[in-house]
PDB file of N, CA and C in Angstrom:
ATOM      1  N   HIS U   1      62.734 -77.006 237.181  1.00  0.00           N
ATOM      2  CA  HIS U   1      61.988 -75.811 239.157  1.00  0.00           C
ATOM      3  C   HIS U   1      63.560 -75.361 239.204  1.00  0.00           C
ATOM      4  N   LEU U   2      63.811 -74.088 239.674  1.00  0.00           N
ATOM      5  CA  LEU U   2      65.016 -73.739 240.090  1.00  0.00           C
ATOM      6  C   LEU U   2      65.668 -74.437 241.307  1.00  0.00           C
ATOM      7  N   ALA U   3      64.809 -74.464 242.166  1.00  0.00           N
ATOM      8  CA  ALA U   3      65.142 -74.905 243.569  1.00  0.00           C
ATOM      9  C   ALA U   3      65.360 -76.695 242.375  1.00  0.00           C
ATOM     10  N   THR U   4      65.084 -77.168 242.274  1.00  0.00           N
ATOM     11  CA  THR U   4      65.828 -78.862 241.860  1.00  0.00           C
ATOM     12  C   THR U   4      67.589 -78.729 241.070  1.00  0.00           C
ATOM     13  N   ARG U   5      67.085 -77.519 240.762  1.00  0.00           N
ATOM     14  CA  ARG U   5      68.454 -77.435 239.313  1.00  0.00           C
ATOM     15  C   ARG U   5      69.320 -76.858 239.935  1.00  0.00           C
ATOM     16  N   CYS U   6      69.597 -75.961 241.479  1.00  0.00           N
ATOM     17  CA  CYS U   6      70.276 -74.979 242.780  1.00  0.00           C
ATOM     18  C   CYS U   6      70.418 -76.683 243.237  1.00  0.00           C
ATOM     19  N   PHE U   7      69.795 -76.919 243.519  1.00  0.00           N
ATOM     20  CA  PHE U   7      70.228 -78.818 244.284  1.00  0.00           C
ATOM     21  C   PHE U   7      71.010 -79.529 243.890  1.00  0.00           C
ATOM     22  N   LEU U   8      70.715 -80.077 242.238  1.00  0.00           N
ATOM     23  CA  LEU U   8      71.295 -80.987 241.715  1.00  0.00           C
ATOM     24  C   LEU U   8      72.546 -79.936 241.670  1.00  0.00           C
ATOM     25  N   LYS U   9      73.193 -78.772 241.203  1.00  0.00           N
ATOM     26  CA  LYS U   9      74.026 -77.725 241.539  1.00  0.00           C
ATOM     27  C   LYS U   9      74.928 -78.396 242.109  1.00  0.00           C
ATOM     28  N   ILE U  10      74.454 -77.481 242.909  1.00  0.00           N
ATOM     29  CA  ILE U  10      75.625 -78.244 244.360  1.00  0.00           C
ATOM     30  C   ILE U  10      75.490 -79.790 243.992  1.00  0.00           C
ATOM     31  N   GLU U  11      74.727 -81.082 244.480  1.00  0.00           N
ATOM     32  CA  GLU U  11      74.835 -82.161 244.590  1.00  0.00           C
ATOM     33  C   GLU U  11      76.624 -81.889 243.805  1.00  0.00           C
ATOM     34  N   ARG U  12      76.118 -82.660 242.326  1.00  0.00           N
ATOM     35  CA  ARG U  12      77.323 -82.262 241.899  1.00  0.00           C
ATOM     36  C   ARG U  12      78.871 -81.721 241.664  1.00  0.00           C
ATOM     37  N   GLU U  13      79.151 -80.870 242.528  1.00  0.00           N
ATOM     38  CA  GLU U  13      79.916 -80.102 242.609  1.00  0.00           C
ATOM     39  C   GLU U  13      81.152 -80.301 243.842  1.00  0.00           C
ATOM     40  N   PHE U  14      79.638 -81.169 244.654  1.00  0.00           N
ATOM     41  CA  PHE U  14      80.401 -81.484 245.970  1.00  0.00           C
ATOM     42  C   PHE U  14      80.577 -83.359 245.886  1.00  0.00           C
ATOM     43  N   LYS U  15      80.026 -83.815 245.007  1.00  0.00           N
ATOM     44  CA  LYS U  15      80.849 -84.778 244.819  1.00  0.00           C
ATOM     45  C   LYS U  15      81.675 -84.433 243.686  1.00  0.00           C
ATOM     46  N   LYS U  16      82.628 -83.738 242.862  1.00  0.00           N
ATOM     47  CA  LYS U  16      84.045 -83.796 242.275  1.00  0.00           C
ATOM     48  C   LYS U  16      84.535 -83.958 243.719  1.00  0.00           C
ATOM     49  N   ARG U  17      84.482 -83.411 244.839  1.00  0.00           N
ATOM     50  CA  ARG U  17      85.100 -82.450 246.161  1.00  0.00           C
ATOM     51  C   ARG U  17      85.444 -84.372 247.693  1.00  0.00           C
ATOM     52  N   GLY U  18      84.578 -85.334 247.500  1.00  0.00           N
ATOM     53  CA  GLY U  18      83.953 -86.231 247.372  1.00  0.00           C
ATOM     54  C   GLY U  18      82.888 -86.671 248.704  1.00  0.00           C
ATOM     55  N   ILE U  19      82.091 -85.360 248.994  1.00  0.00           N
ATOM     56  CA  ILE U  19      80.909 -84.820 250.215  1.00  0.00           C
ATOM     57  C   ILE U  19      79.872 -85.429 248.467  1.00  0.00           C
ATOM     58  N   THR U  20      79.294 -86.832 248.866  1.00  0.00           N
ATOM     59  CA  THR U  20      78.305 -86.900 248.410  1.00  0.00           C
ATOM     60  C   THR U  20      76.979 -87.508 248.628  1.00  0.00           C
ATOM     61  N   ARG U  21      75.775 -87.626 247.999  1.00  0.00           N
ATOM     62  CA  ARG U  21      74.385 -87.891 248.210  1.00  0.00           C
ATOM     63  C   ARG U  21      73.940 -90.029 248.167  1.00  0.00           C
ATOM     64  N   SER U  22      74.060 -90.188 248.971  1.00  0.00           N
ATOM     65  CA  SER U  22      73.614 -91.904 248.677  1.00  0.00           C
ATOM     66  C   SER U  22      71.621 -91.919 247.939  1.00  0.00           C
ATOM     67  N   PRO U  23      71.163 -92.365 247.008  1.00  0.00           N
ATOM     68  CA  PRO U  23      70.278 -92.050 246.586  1.00  0.00           C
ATOM     69  C   PRO U  23      69.113 -92.260 247.422  1.00  0.00           C
ATOM     70  N   TRP U  24      69.010 -92.925 249.215  1.00  0.00           N
ATOM     71  CA  TRP U  24      68.218 -93.037 250.116  1.00  0.00           C
ATOM     72  C   TRP U  24      68.012 -91.576 250.450  1.00  0.00           C
ATOM     73  N   GLU U  25      68.906 -90.302 251.022  1.00  0.00           N
ATOM     74  CA  GLU U  25      69.027 -89.678 251.195  1.00  0.00           C
ATOM     75  C   GLU U  25      67.929 -88.507 251.397  1.00  0.00           C
ATOM     76  N   THR U  26      68.040 -87.527 251.920  1.00  0.00           N
ATOM     77  CA  THR U  26      67.114 -86.186 252.021  1.00  0.00           C
ATOM     78  C   THR U  26      67.995 -85.065 251.027  1.00  0.00           C
ATOM     79  N   PRO U  27      67.550 -84.778 251.198  1.00  0.00           N
ATOM     80  CA  PRO U  27      68.469 -83.329 250.593  1.00  0.00           C
ATOM     81  C   PRO U  27      68.925 -82.925 252.025  1.00  0.00           C
ATOM     82  N   ARG U  28      68.008 -82.674 253.211  1.00  0.00           N
ATOM     83  CA  ARG U  28      68.474 -82.387 254.656  1.00  0.00           C
ATOM     84  C   ARG U  28      69.718 -83.332 254.925  1.00  0.00           C
ATOM     85  N   HIS U  29      69.488 -84.448 254.695  1.00  0.00           N
ATOM     86  CA  HIS U  29      71.057 -85.115 256.176  1.00  0.00           C
ATOM     87  C   HIS U  29      71.959 -84.769 254.835  1.00  0.00           C
ATOM     88  N   PHE U  30      71.932 -84.920 253.093  1.00  0.00           N
ATOM     89  CA  PHE U  30      72.742 -83.909 252.355  1.00  0.00           C
ATOM     90  C   PHE U  30      74.029 -83.076 253.343  1.00  0.00           C
ATOM     91  N   MET U  31      73.313 -81.547 253.441  1.00  0.00           N
ATOM     92  CA  MET U  31      73.254 -80.447 253.348  1.00  0.00           C
ATOM     93  C   MET U  31      74.077 -81.592 255.136  1.00  0.00           C
ATOM     94  N   GLU U  32      73.702 -82.505 255.328  1.00  0.00           N
ATOM     95  CA  GLU U  32      74.598 -82.250 257.573  1.00  0.00           C
ATOM     96  C   GLU U  32      75.869 -82.315 256.421  1.00  0.00           C
ATOM     97  N   GLY U  33      75.445 -83.389 255.497  1.00  0.00           N
ATOM     98  CA  GLY U  33      76.803 -83.981 255.941  1.00  0.00           C
ATOM     99  C   GLY U  33      77.915 -82.694 255.227  1.00  0.00           C
ATOM    100  N   ILE U  34      77.391 -81.419 254.441  1.00  0.00           N
ATOM    101  CA  ILE U  34      77.984 -80.222 253.497  1.00  0.00           C
ATOM    102  C   ILE U  34      78.252 -79.725 255.266  1.00  0.00           C
ATOM    103  N   ARG U  35      77.803 -79.570 255.852  1.00  0.00           N
ATOM    104  CA  ARG U  35      77.867 -78.601 257.225  1.00  0.00           C
ATOM    105  C   ARG U  35      78.577 -78.985 257.641  1.00  0.00           C
ATOM    106  N   LYS U  36      78.960 -80.495 258.614  1.00  0.00           N
ATOM    107  CA  LYS U  36      79.539 -81.031 258.716  1.00  0.00           C
ATOM    108  C   LYS U  36      81.112 -81.406 258.153  1.00  0.00           C
ATOM    109  N   SER U  37      81.451 -80.809 256.629  1.00  0.00           N
ATOM    110  CA  SER U  37      82.576 -80.645 256.811  1.00  0.00           C
ATOM    111  C   SER U  37      83.371 -79.684 256.289  1.00  0.00           C
ATOM    112  N   ILE U  38      82.277 -78.763 256.073  1.00  0.00           N
ATOM    113  CA  ILE U  38      82.516 -77.065 255.251  1.00  0.00           C
ATOM    114  C   ILE U  38      81.416 -75.904 256.715  1.00  0.00           C
ATOM    115  N   PRO U  39      82.268 -76.240 258.759  1.00  0.00           N
ATOM    116  CA  PRO U  39      80.848 -75.849 258.973  1.00  0.00           C
ATOM    117  C   PRO U  39      80.727 -73.869 258.783  1.00  0.00           C
ATOM    118  N   SER U  40      81.213 -74.207 257.809  1.00  0.00           N
ATOM    119  CA  SER U  40      81.557 -71.956 257.978  1.00  0.00           C
ATOM    120  C   SER U  40      80.133 -72.074 257.375  1.00  0.00           C
ATOM    121  N   VAL U  41      79.662 -72.908 256.155  1.00  0.00           N
ATOM    122  CA  VAL U  41      78.302 -72.483 255.939  1.00  0.00           C
ATOM    123  C   VAL U  41      77.144 -73.707 256.502  1.00  0.00           C
ATOM    124  N   SER U  42      77.368 -73.639 257.413  1.00  0.00           N
ATOM    125  CA  SER U  42      75.817 -73.750 258.144  1.00  0.00           C
ATOM    126  C   SER U  42      74.559 -73.123 258.034  1.00  0.00           C
ATOM    127  N   GLU U  43      74.746 -71.709 258.180  1.00  0.00           N
ATOM    128  CA  GLU U  43      73.730 -70.884 258.431  1.00  0.00           C
ATOM    129  C   GLU U  43      73.123 -71.178 256.420  1.00  0.00           C
ATOM    130  N   THR U  44      74.610 -71.495 255.700  1.00  0.00           N
ATOM    131  CA  THR U  44      74.091 -70.498 254.333  1.00  0.00           C
ATOM    132  C   THR U  44      73.019 -71.964 253.630  1.00  0.00           C
ATOM    133  N   CYS U  45      73.687 -73.344 254.190  1.00  0.00           N
ATOM    134  CA  CYS U  45      73.226 -74.232 254.107  1.00  0.00           C
ATOM    135  C   CYS U  45      71.842 -74.691 254.856  1.00  0.00           C
ATOM    136  N   GLN U  46      71.631 -74.340 255.961  1.00  0.00           N
ATOM    137  CA  GLN U  46      69.715 -73.842 256.113  1.00  0.00           C
ATOM    138  C   GLN U  46      68.872 -73.599 256.283  1.00  0.00           C
ATOM    139  N   GLN U  47      69.319 -71.970 255.312  1.00  0.00           N
ATOM    140  CA  GLN U  47      68.596 -71.110 254.543  1.00  0.00           C
ATOM    141  C   GLN U  47      68.218 -71.749 253.130  1.00  0.00           C
ATOM    142  N   PHE U  48      69.350 -72.201 252.305  1.00  0.00           N
ATOM    143  CA  PHE U  48      69.246 -73.029 251.329  1.00  0.00           C
ATOM    144  C   PHE U  48      68.405 -74.204 251.515  1.00  0.00           C
ATOM    145  N   LEU U  49      68.227 -75.060 252.384  1.00  0.00           N
ATOM    146  CA  LEU U  49      66.756 -75.954 252.799  1.00  0.00           C
ATOM    147  C   LEU U  49      65.860 -74.923 252.398  1.00  0.00           C
ATOM    148  N   ALA U  50      65.838 -74.222 253.715  1.00  0.00           N
ATOM    149  CA  ALA U  50      64.249 -73.624 254.174  1.00  0.00           C
ATOM    150  C   ALA U  50      63.728 -73.528 252.473  1.00  0.00           C
ATOM    151  N   LEU U  51      64.990 -72.327 252.038  1.00  0.00           N
ATOM    152  CA  LEU U  51      63.999 -72.538 250.676  1.00  0.00           C
ATOM    153  C   LEU U  51      63.764 -73.234 249.485  1.00  0.00           C
ATOM    154  N   TYR U  52      64.387 -74.372 248.957  1.00  0.00           N
ATOM    155  CA  TYR U  52      63.791 -75.292 248.813  1.00  0.00           C
ATOM    156  C   TYR U  52      63.108 -76.707 249.519  1.00  0.00           C
ATOM    157  N   TYR U  53      62.966 -76.691 250.343  1.00  0.00           N
ATOM    158  CA  TYR U  53      61.389 -77.454 250.480  1.00  0.00           C
ATOM    159  C   TYR U  53      60.189 -76.389 250.853  1.00  0.00           C
ATOM    160  N   ALA U  54      60.233 -74.976 250.487  1.00  0.00           N
ATOM    161  CA  ALA U  54      59.191 -74.092 250.266  1.00  0.00           C
ATOM    162  C   ALA U  54      58.925 -74.231 249.109  1.00  0.00           C
ATOM    163  N   ALA U  55      60.113 -74.390 248.274  1.00  0.00           N
ATOM    164  CA  ALA U  55      59.616 -74.507 246.572  1.00  0.00           C
ATOM    165  C   ALA U  55      59.288 -75.310 246.053  1.00  0.00           C
ATOM    166  N   ARG U  56      59.821 -76.778 247.274  1.00  0.00           N
ATOM    167  CA  ARG U  56      59.382 -77.827 245.970  1.00  0.00           C
ATOM    168  C   ARG U  56      58.163 -78.844 246.904  1.00  0.00           C
ATOM    169  N   PHE U  57      58.047 -78.052 248.294  1.00  0.00           N
ATOM    170  CA  PHE U  57      56.904 -78.539 248.860  1.00  0.00           C
ATOM    171  C   PHE U  57      55.380 -77.549 249.387  1.00  0.00           C
ATOM    172  N   GLY U  58      56.636 -76.039 249.507  1.00  0.00           N
ATOM    173  CA  GLY U  58      54.693 -75.354 250.074  1.00  0.00           C
ATOM    174  C   GLY U  58      53.989 -74.898 248.751  1.00  0.00           C
ATOM    175  N   ASN U  59      53.175 -73.504 248.897  1.00  0.00           N
ATOM    176  CA  ASN U  59      51.915 -73.460 248.703  1.00  0.00           C
ATOM    177  C   ASN U  59      52.240 -73.248 247.520  1.00  0.00           C
ATOM    178  N   GLY U  60      53.077 -72.546 246.839  1.00  0.00           N
ATOM    179  CA  GLY U  60      53.877 -72.593 245.775  1.00  0.00           C
ATOM    180  C   GLY U  60      54.496 -70.950 245.989  1.00  0.00           C
ATOM    181  N   GLU U  61      53.958 -69.648 247.014  1.00  0.00           N
ATOM    182  CA  GLU U  61      53.403 -68.684 246.742  1.00  0.00           C
ATOM    183  C   GLU U  61      55.057 -68.147 247.963  1.00  0.00           C
ATOM    184  N   GLN U  62      56.120 -67.861 246.983  1.00  0.00           N
ATOM    185  CA  GLN U  62      57.525 -67.705 246.984  1.00  0.00           C
ATOM    186  C   GLN U  62      57.388 -66.315 247.514  1.00  0.00           C
ATOM    187  N   ALA U  63      58.794 -65.954 248.455  1.00  0.00           N
ATOM    188  CA  ALA U  63      58.301 -63.751 247.821  1.00  0.00           C
ATOM    189  C   ALA U  63      59.275 -63.796 247.242  1.00  0.00           C
ATOM    190  N   GLU U  64      59.035 -62.120 246.752  1.00  0.00           N
ATOM    191  CA  GLU U  64      59.511 -61.977 245.338  1.00  0.00           C
ATOM    192  C   GLU U  64      61.393 -61.917 244.981  1.00  0.00           C
ATOM    193  N   SER U  65      62.504 -62.092 246.924  1.00  0.00           N
ATOM    194  CA  SER U  65      63.236 -62.403 246.491  1.00  0.00           C
ATOM    195  C   SER U  65      63.923 -63.988 246.434  1.00  0.00           C
ATOM    196  N   TRP U  66      62.809 -64.155 246.715  1.00  0.00           N
ATOM    197  CA  TRP U  66      62.672 -66.332 246.769  1.00  0.00           C
ATOM    198  C   TRP U  66      64.295 -65.923 245.446  1.00  0.00           C
ATOM    199  N   SER U  67      63.998 -66.071 244.646  1.00  0.00           N
ATOM    200  CA  SER U  67      65.011 -66.736 243.204  1.00  0.00           C
ATOM    201  C   SER U  67      65.720 -65.755 243.766  1.00  0.00           C
ATOM    202  N   ASP U  68      66.097 -64.051 243.467  1.00  0.00           N
ATOM    203  CA  ASP U  68      67.426 -64.312 243.981  1.00  0.00           C
ATOM    204  C   ASP U  68      68.143 -64.562 245.999  1.00  0.00           C
ATOM    205  N   GLU U  69      67.870 -64.768 246.459  1.00  0.00           N
ATOM    206  CA  GLU U  69      67.989 -65.817 248.144  1.00  0.00           C
ATOM    207  C   GLU U  69      68.120 -66.895 247.110  1.00  0.00           C
ATOM    208  N   ILE U  70      68.014 -68.272 246.726  1.00  0.00           N
ATOM    209  CA  ILE U  70      68.418 -69.217 246.339  1.00  0.00           C
ATOM    210  C   ILE U  70      69.818 -69.520 245.223  1.00  0.00           C
ATOM    211  N   ARG U  71      69.699 -68.820 244.567  1.00  0.00           N
ATOM    212  CA  ARG U  71      71.343 -68.065 242.939  1.00  0.00           C
ATOM    213  C   ARG U  71      72.304 -67.698 244.711  1.00  0.00           C
ATOM    214  N   ASP U  72      71.516 -67.099 245.679  1.00  0.00           N
ATOM    215  CA  ASP U  72      72.802 -66.765 246.313  1.00  0.00           C
ATOM    216  C   ASP U  72      73.738 -67.735 246.576  1.00  0.00           C
ATOM    217  N   ALA U  73      72.316 -68.402 247.903  1.00  0.00           N
ATOM    218  CA  ALA U  73      73.022 -69.470 249.156  1.00  0.00           C
ATOM    219  C   ALA U  73      73.465 -70.303 247.852  1.00  0.00           C
ATOM    220  N   THR U  74      73.006 -71.160 246.671  1.00  0.00           N
ATOM    221  CA  THR U  74      73.443 -71.956 245.694  1.00  0.00           C
ATOM    222  C   THR U  74      75.228 -70.464 245.132  1.00  0.00           C
ATOM    223  N   ALA U  75      75.529 -69.696 245.483  1.00  0.00           N
ATOM    224  CA  ALA U  75      76.771 -69.705 245.048  1.00  0.00           C
ATOM    225  C   ALA U  75      77.667 -69.429 245.959  1.00  0.00           C
ATOM    226  N   THR U  76      77.325 -69.909 247.255  1.00  0.00           N
ATOM    227  CA  THR U  76      78.030 -68.949 248.015  1.00  0.00           C
ATOM    228  C   THR U  76      78.439 -71.088 247.928  1.00  0.00           C
ATOM    229  N   LEU U  77      77.807 -71.972 248.376  1.00  0.00           N
ATOM    230  CA  LEU U  77      78.071 -72.657 248.306  1.00  0.00           C
ATOM    231  C   LEU U  77      79.532 -73.672 247.885  1.00  0.00           C
ATOM    232  N   LEU U  78      78.639 -72.846 245.979  1.00  0.00           N
ATOM    233  CA  LEU U  78      78.868 -73.663 244.921  1.00  0.00           C
ATOM    234  C   LEU U  78      80.813 -73.410 245.046  1.00  0.00           C
ATOM    235  N   LYS U  79      80.446 -71.972 245.793  1.00  0.00           N
ATOM    236  CA  LYS U  79      82.050 -71.339 246.317  1.00  0.00           C
ATOM    237  C   LYS U  79      83.072 -72.077 247.199  1.00  0.00           C
ATOM    238  N   ALA U  80      81.615 -72.543 248.343  1.00  0.00           N
ATOM    239  CA  ALA U  80      82.656 -72.937 249.665  1.00  0.00           C
ATOM    240  C   ALA U  80      83.276 -74.555 249.439  1.00  0.00           C
ATOM    241  N   SER U  81      82.717 -74.897 247.917  1.00  0.00           N
ATOM    242  CA  SER U  81      82.645 -76.564 247.028  1.00  0.00           C
ATOM    243  C   SER U  81      84.008 -76.818 246.435  1.00  0.00           C
ATOM    244  N   LYS U  82      84.996 -75.628 246.647  1.00  0.00           N
ATOM    245  CA  LYS U  82      86.326 -75.059 245.229  1.00  0.00           C
ATOM    246  C   LYS U  82      86.775 -74.980 246.196  1.00  0.00           C
ATOM    247  N   GLU U  83      86.394 -74.926 247.724  1.00  0.00           N
ATOM    248  CA  GLU U  83      87.312 -74.125 248.217  1.00  0.00           C
ATOM    249  C   GLU U  83      88.156 -75.883 249.795  1.00  0.00           C
ATOM    250  N   THR U  84      87.187 -77.031 249.478  1.00  0.00           N
ATOM    251  CA  THR U  84      87.610 -77.662 250.238  1.00  0.00           C
ATOM    252  C   THR U  84      88.367 -78.602 249.366  1.00  0.00           C
ATOM    253  N   THR U  85      89.248 -78.330 248.342  1.00  0.00           N
ATOM    254  CA  THR U  85      89.809 -78.724 247.504  1.00  0.00           C
ATOM    255  C   THR U  85      91.529 -78.701 248.264  1.00  0.00           C
TER     256      THR U  85
END
């Protein structure tokens, strides 16, 4: 699933930079850690979470632009992960 692949990619990249997700943490908790470390991506974290949770736990009906939006949010977060070094 695209949402899961995007989340795992974000998790992997931030782990390289020392921002890790414990096994018991939800994606929301993990994103909170990113938001605290990089406040400039706070809005992107919220956007990503909304898209992620809608895809994972919604009724399966996403807007036509959904895949572009989650890819854009993922790209923004990945870029931010590289800027933390």
